[in-house]
Tab-separated table of C-alpha atoms in Angstrom:
chain	number	residue	atom	x	y	z
A	1	UNK	CA	98.236	30.892	98.385
A	2	UNK	CA	100.728	30.600	95.940
A	3	UNK	CA	98.571	32.304	92.927
A	4	UNK	CA	98.038	35.290	95.324
A	5	UNK	CA	101.958	35.458	95.939
A	6	UNK	CA	102.525	35.067	91.983
A	7	UNK	CA	100.391	38.133	91.196
A	8	UNK	CA	101.800	39.912	93.973
A	9	UNK	CA	105.207	39.675	92.486
A	10	UNK	CA	104.072	40.156	88.903
A	11	UNK	CA	102.416	43.228	90.168
A	12	UNK	CA	105.655	45.067	91.914
A	13	UNK	CA	107.931	43.915	88.977
A	14	UNK	CA	105.221	45.740	86.336
A	15	UNK	CA	105.191	48.428	88.771
A	16	UNK	CA	108.901	49.159	89.085
A	17	UNK	CA	109.181	48.726	85.285
A	18	UNK	CA	106.376	51.002	84.322
A	19	UNK	CA	107.764	53.856	86.911
A	20	UNK	CA	111.240	53.439	85.488
A	21	UNK	CA	109.809	53.726	81.743
A	22	UNK	CA	107.923	56.866	82.392
A	23	UNK	CA	110.248	58.399	84.212
A	24	UNK	CA	113.159	57.940	81.447
A	25	UNK	CA	111.060	58.072	78.318
A	26	UNK	CA	108.037	59.841	78.741
A	27	UNK	CA	107.829	61.924	81.979
A	28	UNK	CA	107.890	65.923	80.779
A	29	UNK	CA	110.814	67.716	81.163
A	30	UNK	CA	111.195	71.851	80.592
A	31	UNK	CA	114.563	71.882	81.942
A	32	UNK	CA	117.797	71.579	79.434
A	33	UNK	CA	121.027	70.446	80.660
A	34	UNK	CA	124.389	70.827	78.986
A	35	UNK	CA	126.356	67.336	79.150
A	36	UNK	CA	129.747	66.165	78.201
A	37	UNK	CA	129.182	64.162	75.048
A	38	UNK	CA	130.744	60.690	76.300
A	39	UNK	CA	129.715	57.809	78.337
A	40	UNK	CA	132.677	57.837	80.743
A	41	UNK	CA	131.842	56.205	84.114
A	42	UNK	CA	127.988	57.496	83.796
A	43	UNK	CA	124.752	55.747	82.662
A	44	UNK	CA	123.266	56.427	79.217
A	45	UNK	CA	120.104	55.931	78.208
A	46	UNK	CA	120.042	52.780	75.377
A	47	UNK	CA	120.041	53.661	71.811
A	48	UNK	CA	117.043	53.806	69.971
A	49	UNK	CA	117.341	50.806	67.580
A	50	UNK	CA	119.093	51.483	64.052
A	51	UNK	CA	116.328	51.628	61.403
A	52	UNK	CA	117.195	50.955	57.432
A	53	UNK	CA	116.412	54.395	54.906
A	54	UNK	CA	116.111	53.825	51.791
A	55	UNK	CA	117.766	55.505	49.094
A	56	UNK	CA	114.070	56.544	47.860
A	57	UNK	CA	114.007	58.738	50.623
A	58	UNK	CA	116.938	61.725	49.254
A	59	UNK	CA	115.173	63.427	46.484
A	60	UNK	CA	117.561	65.450	44.327
A	61	UNK	CA	115.712	68.496	45.516
A	62	UNK	CA	116.956	67.787	49.373
A	63	UNK	CA	120.533	67.630	47.878
A	64	UNK	CA	121.253	69.750	45.031
A	65	UNK	CA	123.147	71.948	47.247
A	66	UNK	CA	125.476	68.982	48.402
A	67	UNK	CA	128.789	67.819	47.035
A	68	UNK	CA	128.480	64.030	48.328
A	69	UNK	CA	132.263	63.813	46.896
A	70	UNK	CA	133.317	66.235	49.752
A	71	UNK	CA	131.738	64.308	52.468
A	72	UNK	CA	133.250	61.040	51.089
A	73	UNK	CA	136.354	62.536	50.664
A	74	UNK	CA	136.461	64.087	54.219
A	75	UNK	CA	135.395	61.573	55.706
A	76	UNK	CA	138.050	58.923	54.526
A	77	UNK	CA	140.990	61.557	55.404
A	78	UNK	CA	139.466	62.024	59.039
A	79	UNK	CA	138.384	58.897	60.254
A	80	UNK	CA	142.097	57.600	59.936
A	81	UNK	CA	143.036	60.037	62.557
A	82	UNK	CA	140.166	59.168	64.625
A	83	UNK	CA	141.071	56.902	67.897
A	84	UNK	CA	138.670	55.259	70.012
A	85	UNK	CA	139.692	55.424	74.201
A	86	UNK	CA	139.020	53.096	76.761
A	87	UNK	CA	139.418	54.128	80.551
A	88	UNK	CA	139.980	52.038	83.553
A	89	UNK	CA	139.169	53.413	87.172
A	90	UNK	CA	139.539	50.931	90.594
A	91	UNK	CA	137.447	50.648	92.960
A	92	UNK	CA	134.909	53.126	92.090
A	93	UNK	CA	131.816	51.221	93.121
A	94	UNK	CA	131.304	48.786	95.641
A	95	UNK	CA	131.278	45.085	94.729
A	96	UNK	CA	127.998	44.533	96.636
A	97	UNK	CA	124.937	44.182	94.451
A	98	UNK	CA	121.337	45.449	95.257
A	99	UNK	CA	117.700	44.414	94.323
A	100	UNK	CA	118.093	47.656	91.740
A	101	UNK	CA	120.864	46.138	90.114
A	102	UNK	CA	118.305	43.838	88.897
A	103	UNK	CA	116.555	46.198	86.995
A	104	UNK	CA	118.760	48.778	86.247
A	105	UNK	CA	121.931	47.713	85.810
A	106	UNK	CA	125.124	49.852	86.778
A	107	UNK	CA	126.099	53.142	85.293
A	108	UNK	CA	129.023	51.586	83.451
A	109	UNK	CA	130.525	48.235	82.621
A	110	UNK	CA	132.369	46.597	85.578
A	111	UNK	CA	134.616	43.765	85.474
A	112	UNK	CA	134.837	40.863	88.347
A	113	UNK	CA	137.477	42.849	89.753
A	114	UNK	CA	135.270	45.801	90.390
A	115	UNK	CA	137.335	47.849	87.737
A	116	UNK	CA	134.899	50.759	86.144
A	117	UNK	CA	135.261	51.278	82.379
A	118	UNK	CA	134.442	54.454	80.240
A	119	UNK	CA	135.124	55.136	76.896
A	120	UNK	CA	135.150	57.733	74.470
A	121	UNK	CA	137.080	59.654	71.326
A	122	UNK	CA	140.527	60.814	70.373
A	123	UNK	CA	142.532	62.560	67.536
A	124	UNK	CA	145.804	61.773	66.413
A	125	UNK	CA	147.770	65.231	66.608
A	126	UNK	CA	150.822	64.371	65.372
A	127	UNK	CA	152.427	60.984	63.703
A	128	UNK	CA	154.565	60.467	66.847
A	129	UNK	CA	151.653	59.332	68.878
A	130	UNK	CA	150.281	62.358	70.597
A	131	UNK	CA	146.496	62.400	70.562
A	132	UNK	CA	143.901	64.764	71.672
A	133	UNK	CA	141.009	64.542	73.663
A	134	UNK	CA	138.859	65.786	76.489
A	135	UNK	CA	139.822	65.849	80.137
A	136	UNK	CA	136.463	64.693	80.834
A	137	UNK	CA	137.344	61.279	79.163
A	138	UNK	CA	140.247	60.501	80.980
A	139	UNK	CA	139.656	62.542	84.113
A	140	UNK	CA	140.864	59.794	87.218
A	141	UNK	CA	141.720	56.905	84.919
A	142	UNK	CA	144.040	54.464	86.449
A	143	UNK	CA	144.701	53.288	83.133
A	144	UNK	CA	144.148	54.808	79.566
A	145	UNK	CA	143.669	52.431	76.630
A	146	UNK	CA	144.162	53.678	72.705
A	147	UNK	CA	142.689	51.307	70.091
A	148	UNK	CA	143.800	52.298	66.749
A	149	UNK	CA	143.933	50.156	63.587
A	150	UNK	CA	142.878	47.084	65.110
A	151	UNK	CA	145.392	47.737	67.894
A	152	UNK	CA	145.400	48.089	71.414
A	153	UNK	CA	148.632	50.660	72.862
A	154	UNK	CA	148.511	51.765	76.453
A	155	UNK	CA	148.666	55.765	76.558
A	156	UNK	CA	150.448	57.818	78.763
A	157	UNK	CA	148.810	61.203	80.402
A	158	UNK	CA	151.258	64.035	79.221
A	159	UNK	CA	149.022	66.815	80.978
A	160	UNK	CA	145.231	68.409	80.990
A	161	UNK	CA	143.896	71.702	81.196
A	162	UNK	CA	140.450	71.721	83.140
A	163	UNK	CA	139.820	75.315	81.886
A	164	UNK	CA	139.323	73.761	77.793
A	165	UNK	CA	138.837	70.513	78.886
A	166	UNK	CA	141.819	69.300	76.892
A	167	UNK	CA	144.024	66.281	77.725
A	168	UNK	CA	147.304	65.031	76.091
A	169	UNK	CA	148.369	61.511	75.623
A	170	UNK	CA	150.859	59.622	74.278
A	171	UNK	CA	151.488	56.297	72.882
A	172	UNK	CA	154.679	54.569	71.677
A	173	UNK	CA	153.894	54.359	68.126
A	174	UNK	CA	155.361	56.404	64.984
A	175	UNK	CA	154.254	57.387	61.285
A	176	UNK	CA	150.810	57.614	63.197
A	177	UNK	CA	148.237	59.725	60.342
A	178	UNK	CA	147.906	62.837	62.198
A	179	UNK	CA	145.103	65.132	61.069
A	180	UNK	CA	145.507	68.109	59.765
A	181	UNK	CA	144.716	71.268	61.527
A	182	UNK	CA	142.776	73.985	59.968
A	183	UNK	CA	142.402	77.420	61.516
A	184	UNK	CA	138.990	77.757	63.565
A	185	UNK	CA	138.937	81.367	62.921
A	186	UNK	CA	138.310	80.791	59.349
A	187	UNK	CA	135.405	78.937	60.097
A	188	UNK	CA	132.019	80.510	59.117
A	189	UNK	CA	128.471	79.902	60.912
A	190	UNK	CA	126.503	78.227	57.778
A	191	UNK	CA	129.921	76.180	56.947
A	192	UNK	CA	129.398	72.615	56.315
A	193	UNK	CA	131.297	70.040	59.068
A	194	UNK	CA	131.627	66.824	59.812
A	195	UNK	CA	131.474	65.109	63.791
A	196	UNK	CA	133.841	61.877	63.694
A	197	UNK	CA	134.169	59.900	66.883
A	198	UNK	CA	133.032	56.545	68.161
A	199	UNK	CA	128.894	57.177	69.667
A	200	UNK	CA	127.587	54.195	71.473
A	201	UNK	CA	130.892	52.127	70.958
A	202	UNK	CA	130.471	52.520	67.141
A	203	UNK	CA	133.591	53.491	66.002
A	204	UNK	CA	134.664	55.394	62.927
A	205	UNK	CA	131.182	57.050	63.204
A	206	UNK	CA	130.952	59.952	60.835
A	207	UNK	CA	127.665	62.720	61.052
A	208	UNK	CA	127.473	65.912	58.609
A	209	UNK	CA	125.678	69.357	59.803
A	210	UNK	CA	126.455	72.931	59.462
A	211	UNK	CA	128.330	75.395	61.714
A	212	UNK	CA	125.083	77.084	64.085
A	213	UNK	CA	127.127	79.917	66.036
A	214	UNK	CA	130.449	80.696	66.963
A	215	UNK	CA	131.827	81.969	70.680
A	216	UNK	CA	128.974	80.146	72.688
A	217	UNK	CA	129.467	80.259	76.507
A	218	UNK	CA	127.456	77.742	78.034
A	219	UNK	CA	129.071	77.398	81.827
A	220	UNK	CA	129.696	73.835	81.430
A	221	UNK	CA	133.707	74.014	82.380
A	222	UNK	CA	134.073	73.725	86.450
A	223	UNK	CA	137.507	75.744	86.770
A	224	UNK	CA	138.340	79.327	88.628
A	225	UNK	CA	139.547	80.877	84.817
A	226	UNK	CA	137.129	78.689	82.434
A	227	UNK	CA	137.745	79.381	78.386
A	228	UNK	CA	134.805	78.753	76.411
A	229	UNK	CA	133.886	80.014	73.246
A	230	UNK	CA	132.703	76.708	71.525
A	231	UNK	CA	131.755	76.120	67.963
A	232	UNK	CA	128.211	75.391	67.821
A	233	UNK	CA	127.131	72.314	65.372
A	234	UNK	CA	123.759	70.629	64.520
A	235	UNK	CA	126.071	67.311	63.277
A	236	UNK	CA	125.041	64.469	65.488
A	237	UNK	CA	126.938	63.939	68.318
A	238	UNK	CA	126.257	61.648	71.138
A	239	UNK	CA	127.801	59.827	73.936
A	240	UNK	CA	131.123	58.605	73.221
A	241	UNK	CA	131.911	61.452	70.700
A	242	UNK	CA	133.752	63.337	73.029
A	243	UNK	CA	137.169	63.893	72.233
A	244	UNK	CA	136.170	63.397	68.449
A	245	UNK	CA	136.774	65.359	65.501
A	246	UNK	CA	135.190	68.308	64.054
A	247	UNK	CA	135.902	68.391	60.191
A	248	UNK	CA	135.549	70.822	57.512
A	249	UNK	CA	135.196	69.133	54.563
A	250	UNK	CA	138.724	68.893	53.470
A	251	UNK	CA	139.252	66.706	56.791
A	252	UNK	CA	140.769	69.056	58.232
A	253	UNK	CA	140.113	69.328	62.449
A	254	UNK	CA	138.434	73.144	63.388
A	255	UNK	CA	137.343	71.775	66.968
A	256	UNK	CA	137.498	68.727	69.355
A	257	UNK	CA	133.870	67.693	70.229
A	258	UNK	CA	132.920	68.099	73.725
A	259	UNK	CA	129.481	69.058	74.753
A	260	UNK	CA	125.799	68.463	73.768
A	261	UNK	CA	122.771	70.413	75.145
A	262	UNK	CA	120.463	67.690	75.929
A	263	UNK	CA	117.540	66.473	77.954
A	264	UNK	CA	118.432	62.485	77.930
A	265	UNK	CA	122.192	62.467	77.529
A	266	UNK	CA	121.623	62.213	73.835
A	267	UNK	CA	121.908	64.090	70.312
A	268	UNK	CA	118.948	66.837	70.726
A	269	UNK	CA	120.040	69.202	67.835
A	270	UNK	CA	123.340	71.254	69.285
A	271	UNK	CA	126.891	70.037	70.002
A	272	UNK	CA	129.768	72.260	70.825
A	273	UNK	CA	133.564	71.869	70.239
A	274	UNK	CA	136.462	73.626	71.308
A	275	UNK	CA	138.074	75.555	68.530
A	276	UNK	CA	141.093	74.111	66.534
A	277	UNK	CA	143.058	77.702	67.320
A	278	UNK	CA	142.467	77.002	71.392
A	279	UNK	CA	143.323	73.289	71.122
A	280	UNK	CA	146.860	73.717	69.255
A	281	UNK	CA	147.966	76.406	71.992
A	282	UNK	CA	147.052	73.927	74.550
A	283	UNK	CA	149.033	70.886	72.883
A	284	UNK	CA	152.073	73.144	72.122
A	285	UNK	CA	152.114	73.991	75.863
A	286	UNK	CA	151.483	70.558	77.089
A	287	UNK	CA	154.303	69.428	74.846
A	288	UNK	CA	156.938	71.776	75.763
A	289	UNK	CA	155.951	72.996	79.386
A	290	UNK	CA	153.598	70.104	80.987
A	291	UNK	CA	151.405	72.925	81.863
A	292	UNK	CA	149.416	75.493	79.850
A	293	UNK	CA	150.818	78.880	80.026
A	294	UNK	CA	147.726	80.900	80.417
A	295	UNK	CA	148.260	84.868	80.232
A	296	UNK	CA	146.664	87.082	82.361
A	297	UNK	CA	145.478	90.911	82.184
A	298	UNK	CA	144.080	90.474	85.845
A	299	UNK	CA	140.384	91.784	85.744
A	300	UNK	CA	137.199	90.477	85.883
A	301	UNK	CA	134.804	91.446	82.932
A	302	UNK	CA	131.270	91.193	82.018
A	303	UNK	CA	129.494	91.911	78.490
A	304	UNK	CA	128.020	95.180	78.474
A	305	UNK	CA	124.374	94.828	77.864
A	306	UNK	CA	121.792	98.201	77.187
A	307	UNK	CA	121.553	98.658	81.307
A	308	UNK	CA	125.324	98.850	81.281
A	309	UNK	CA	125.663	101.091	78.317
A	310	UNK	CA	122.649	103.770	79.459
A	311	UNK	CA	124.889	103.771	82.865
A	312	UNK	CA	128.096	104.534	81.297
A	313	UNK	CA	126.282	106.837	79.092
A	314	UNK	CA	127.723	104.722	75.953
A	315	UNK	CA	126.370	105.447	72.176
A	316	UNK	CA	126.654	101.973	71.310
A	317	UNK	CA	126.427	98.690	73.036
A	318	UNK	CA	129.261	96.888	72.583
A	319	UNK	CA	132.619	95.874	74.472
A	320	UNK	CA	132.981	94.217	77.888
A	321	UNK	CA	133.567	96.557	81.034
A	322	UNK	CA	135.751	96.068	83.894
A	323	UNK	CA	133.963	95.246	87.076
A	324	UNK	CA	136.928	94.309	89.221
A	325	UNK	CA	140.900	94.856	88.887
A	326	UNK	CA	142.773	91.631	90.684
A	327	UNK	CA	145.875	92.826	90.362
A	328	UNK	CA	148.665	91.895	87.563
A	329	UNK	CA	149.200	93.999	84.775
A	330	UNK	CA	145.355	95.354	85.170
A	331	UNK	CA	146.962	97.108	88.156
A	332	UNK	CA	150.535	97.862	86.608
A	333	UNK	CA	149.002	99.742	83.694
A	334	UNK	CA	146.142	101.334	86.108
A	335	UNK	CA	142.988	100.245	84.392
A	336	UNK	CA	139.802	101.190	86.386
A	337	UNK	CA	136.351	99.250	87.026
A	338	UNK	CA	134.109	100.812	84.783
A	339	UNK	CA	136.726	100.884	81.519
A	340	UNK	CA	135.237	99.224	78.771
A	341	UNK	CA	137.748	96.837	76.826
A	342	UNK	CA	136.432	97.294	72.589
A	343	UNK	CA	139.489	95.270	71.380
A	344	UNK	CA	142.532	93.487	71.865
A	345	UNK	CA	145.444	93.647	69.271
A	346	UNK	CA	142.456	95.350	66.526
A	347	UNK	CA	140.378	92.457	67.308
A	348	UNK	CA	136.745	93.378	68.467
A	349	UNK	CA	136.028	92.283	71.701
A	350	UNK	CA	131.677	91.951	71.903
A	351	UNK	CA	131.518	89.084	74.436
A	352	UNK	CA	133.097	87.472	77.426
A	353	UNK	CA	133.720	84.366	75.265
A	354	UNK	CA	135.354	86.497	72.774
A	355	UNK	CA	137.893	87.982	75.306
A	356	UNK	CA	138.648	84.753	77.130
A	357	UNK	CA	139.474	83.115	73.314
A	358	UNK	CA	141.548	85.783	72.786
A	359	UNK	CA	143.348	85.913	75.902
A	360	UNK	CA	143.893	81.947	75.411
A	361	UNK	CA	146.300	82.524	72.464
A	362	UNK	CA	148.721	84.923	74.201
A	363	UNK	CA	151.466	83.684	76.914
A	364	UNK	CA	153.107	85.406	79.632
A	365	UNK	CA	155.053	88.208	78.991
A	366	UNK	CA	153.091	88.926	75.838
A	367	UNK	CA	153.091	92.763	74.846
A	368	UNK	CA	149.669	93.352	73.751
A	369	UNK	CA	147.517	96.551	72.653
A	370	UNK	CA	144.007	96.877	74.111
A	371	UNK	CA	141.486	99.861	73.532
A	372	UNK	CA	139.210	100.979	76.184
A	373	UNK	CA	136.641	103.451	76.433
A	374	UNK	CA	136.787	105.886	79.136
A	375	UNK	CA	134.310	108.400	80.424
A	376	UNK	CA	133.513	108.549	76.713
A	377	UNK	CA	136.727	108.948	75.595
A	378	UNK	CA	138.754	105.953	73.582
A	379	UNK	CA	142.264	105.269	75.184
A	380	UNK	CA	145.000	102.595	73.955
A	381	UNK	CA	147.225	101.214	75.857
A	382	UNK	CA	150.280	99.167	75.473
A	383	UNK	CA	150.508	95.964	78.199
A	384	UNK	CA	152.174	92.945	79.200
A	385	UNK	CA	150.471	90.050	80.231
A	386	UNK	CA	151.460	88.477	83.689
A	387	UNK	CA	150.964	84.727	84.987
A	388	UNK	CA	148.634	83.497	87.359
A	389	UNK	CA	151.228	84.616	89.817
A	390	UNK	CA	151.733	88.555	88.317
A	391	UNK	CA	154.880	87.826	86.866
A	392	UNK	CA	156.194	86.889	83.166
A	393	UNK	CA	158.122	83.402	83.783
A	394	UNK	CA	157.240	80.172	82.783
A	395	UNK	CA	154.601	79.249	84.694
A	396	UNK	CA	155.430	75.999	86.720
A	397	UNK	CA	152.638	74.308	88.693
A	398	UNK	CA	154.327	73.977	92.177
A	399	UNK	CA	152.672	70.859	93.890
A	400	UNK	CA	153.432	69.983	97.351
A	401	UNK	CA	153.427	65.882	98.229
A	402	UNK	CA	151.989	65.607	101.657
A	403	UNK	CA	152.985	61.974	101.937
A	404	UNK	CA	151.921	61.872	105.595
A	405	UNK	CA	148.488	62.759	105.167
A	406	UNK	CA	147.962	61.025	101.705
A	407	UNK	CA	147.371	64.233	99.625
A	408	UNK	CA	148.989	66.861	97.427
A	409	UNK	CA	148.658	70.552	97.295
A	410	UNK	CA	149.072	73.467	95.991
A	411	UNK	CA	148.522	77.257	97.034
A	412	UNK	CA	146.240	79.823	95.452
A	413	UNK	CA	147.566	82.618	93.563
A	414	UNK	CA	147.255	86.190	94.301
A	415	UNK	CA	144.817	86.657	91.486
A	416	UNK	CA	142.821	83.417	91.939
A	417	UNK	CA	142.080	84.593	95.207
A	418	UNK	CA	140.572	87.284	94.240
A	419	UNK	CA	138.400	85.804	91.730
A	420	UNK	CA	137.234	83.294	94.517
A	421	UNK	CA	136.806	85.964	97.032
A	422	UNK	CA	139.280	84.652	99.304
A	423	UNK	CA	142.191	86.152	101.544
A	424	UNK	CA	143.763	82.789	102.127
A	425	UNK	CA	143.540	79.172	100.814
A	426	UNK	CA	145.399	75.920	99.408
A	427	UNK	CA	143.948	73.501	97.139
A	428	UNK	CA	143.731	69.663	96.777
A	429	UNK	CA	145.078	68.594	94.072
A	430	UNK	CA	144.993	64.876	94.463
A	431	UNK	CA	143.727	62.631	97.091
A	432	UNK	CA	145.043	58.936	97.892
A	433	UNK	CA	142.364	56.609	98.408
A	434	UNK	CA	143.953	54.850	101.873
A	435	UNK	CA	145.209	58.410	103.508
A	436	UNK	CA	144.370	60.330	106.097
A	437	UNK	CA	142.623	63.253	103.709
A	438	UNK	CA	140.478	60.577	102.056
A	439	UNK	CA	139.195	59.191	105.787
A	440	UNK	CA	138.295	62.932	106.612
A	441	UNK	CA	136.217	62.844	103.416
A	442	UNK	CA	138.184	65.964	101.886
A	443	UNK	CA	138.089	65.377	98.029
A	444	UNK	CA	140.053	66.815	95.185
A	445	UNK	CA	139.556	70.526	93.900
A	446	UNK	CA	138.469	71.665	97.227
A	447	UNK	CA	140.270	74.331	98.949
A	448	UNK	CA	141.458	74.672	102.658
A	449	UNK	CA	140.624	78.448	103.914
A	450	UNK	CA	141.634	77.667	107.802
A	451	UNK	CA	142.285	75.668	110.619
A	452	UNK	CA	141.049	75.759	113.312
A	453	UNK	CA	141.206	79.606	112.364
A	454	UNK	CA	144.302	79.010	111.470
A	455	UNK	CA	144.373	81.056	107.608
A	456	UNK	CA	146.513	78.458	105.251
A	457	UNK	CA	148.539	79.934	103.063
A	458	UNK	CA	151.237	77.126	102.788
A	459	UNK	CA	150.373	73.528	102.065
A	460	UNK	CA	153.850	72.810	104.356
A	461	UNK	CA	152.188	74.286	107.242
A	462	UNK	CA	148.878	72.648	106.894
A	463	UNK	CA	150.779	68.997	106.695
A	464	UNK	CA	152.716	69.728	109.296
A	465	UNK	CA	149.695	71.205	111.742
A	466	UNK	CA	147.545	68.320	110.779
A	467	UNK	CA	150.013	65.380	111.328
A	468	UNK	CA	150.541	66.881	115.061
A	469	UNK	CA	147.103	68.837	116.349
A	470	UNK	CA	145.305	66.604	118.700
A	471	UNK	CA	141.832	66.919	119.869
A	472	UNK	CA	138.898	69.022	117.883
A	473	UNK	CA	139.800	70.338	114.439
A	474	UNK	CA	137.392	72.624	112.674
A	475	UNK	CA	138.012	73.250	108.915
A	476	UNK	CA	137.082	75.547	106.818
A	477	UNK	CA	136.479	74.289	103.285
A	478	UNK	CA	135.763	76.126	99.748
A	479	UNK	CA	133.557	73.583	97.511
A	480	UNK	CA	134.013	72.916	93.937
A	481	UNK	CA	130.501	75.032	93.695
A	482	UNK	CA	132.493	77.634	95.833
A	483	UNK	CA	129.842	77.308	98.840
A	484	UNK	CA	131.594	77.469	101.953
A	485	UNK	CA	131.670	74.791	104.666
A	486	UNK	CA	133.017	73.521	107.936
A	487	UNK	CA	134.257	70.398	109.117
A	488	UNK	CA	134.681	69.064	112.273
A	489	UNK	CA	137.022	66.463	113.465
A	490	UNK	CA	138.460	65.091	116.857
A	491	UNK	CA	141.830	63.082	116.953
């Protein structure tokens, strides 16, 4: 009997082990997936063991066009400005362990106090302690640490911009080796670049590649107004590289490494970086205002394709067509659905990414010149851009702290409601762990549209209603994926 039980136990272990190996390493998959390039709070595959490579593997034929001195110089300069970031999140996982933990472990490291630990990279942006990284590296962290020059510093989160996935940190340290910033507009497809970061906790790692493409829009930003105009590179980017530097052969920053295209979560040939020109604008705004000053034209657009060009009787396929007027500057300057935007300040607009990137450099109140095509005629208009509320004032995010129900809220602007096809709505910005909103299962980023069919426009009204209401309550919610759902409660 003991021999039979032992045989059954070994068979079970072998079966689970074989199924796991097949599913994760041998099972065929046709679907490609864009992933953020870090290992923050998510399970990652075990890295392939390192294999020694002989110098005999490199011949003059393979390296004749490479200036190795340039690579070495750029590496020496840029690695000094890249830091290792560690984040801590309390109570993310239950302290209970299951039988599957014995086989597969946890998605992240966790200490006995139940704190989940994640990591990523960052770039020293100024010598007085400002460090730029990705928003997804530090999102939700209760504590952020920056490891630089074998010392650890606790970092303060200055601000975030989900639309570009950029976050700004500050440590109490001066005379840091700030990285030199190059203009990403000057970067050409085919230029050599280096990716500098901390993949798989291997600090100060440098990989080389070329710029494969510019202005890539890959649909990874979970934001109402995403700005995606990535630099695509084949320099190896792996988990832990998020927030690290993409530099030219002078060691100057041209981008912040953000995402990879991969089936496994590891490098598969395609990496994506936020252009340095966009990063500089975001960082400057966060330092000065604590909030990115986004400028809006007040339209929805779509790149002109062959079918659209035929419908509009266009001789050439170029520009982006206006599909919806959302207010603001577009409404004031009488732009129309069907107008094709050809250029902004003489900068040619060929794609949605180019449109988003060009607008990202302006602030509310800036006056721009746009060239449009309407019914076959080119028209030039001078337009004053507005903020999300349709004014030219400095945009300050007005957050209402409803302490009595354990959450923070913001109102939804007219332009954003138009984009989301909503008449009303308030957004949950932050949820306290033990508050009423948390107990109701409502989460950060959700938009509350109505309560018992009463439209919600003002966060103060919702807090008052919810704290006083008795009986059955039905709340209409728009989730992050823009689907609608009704939550039912009884108080």
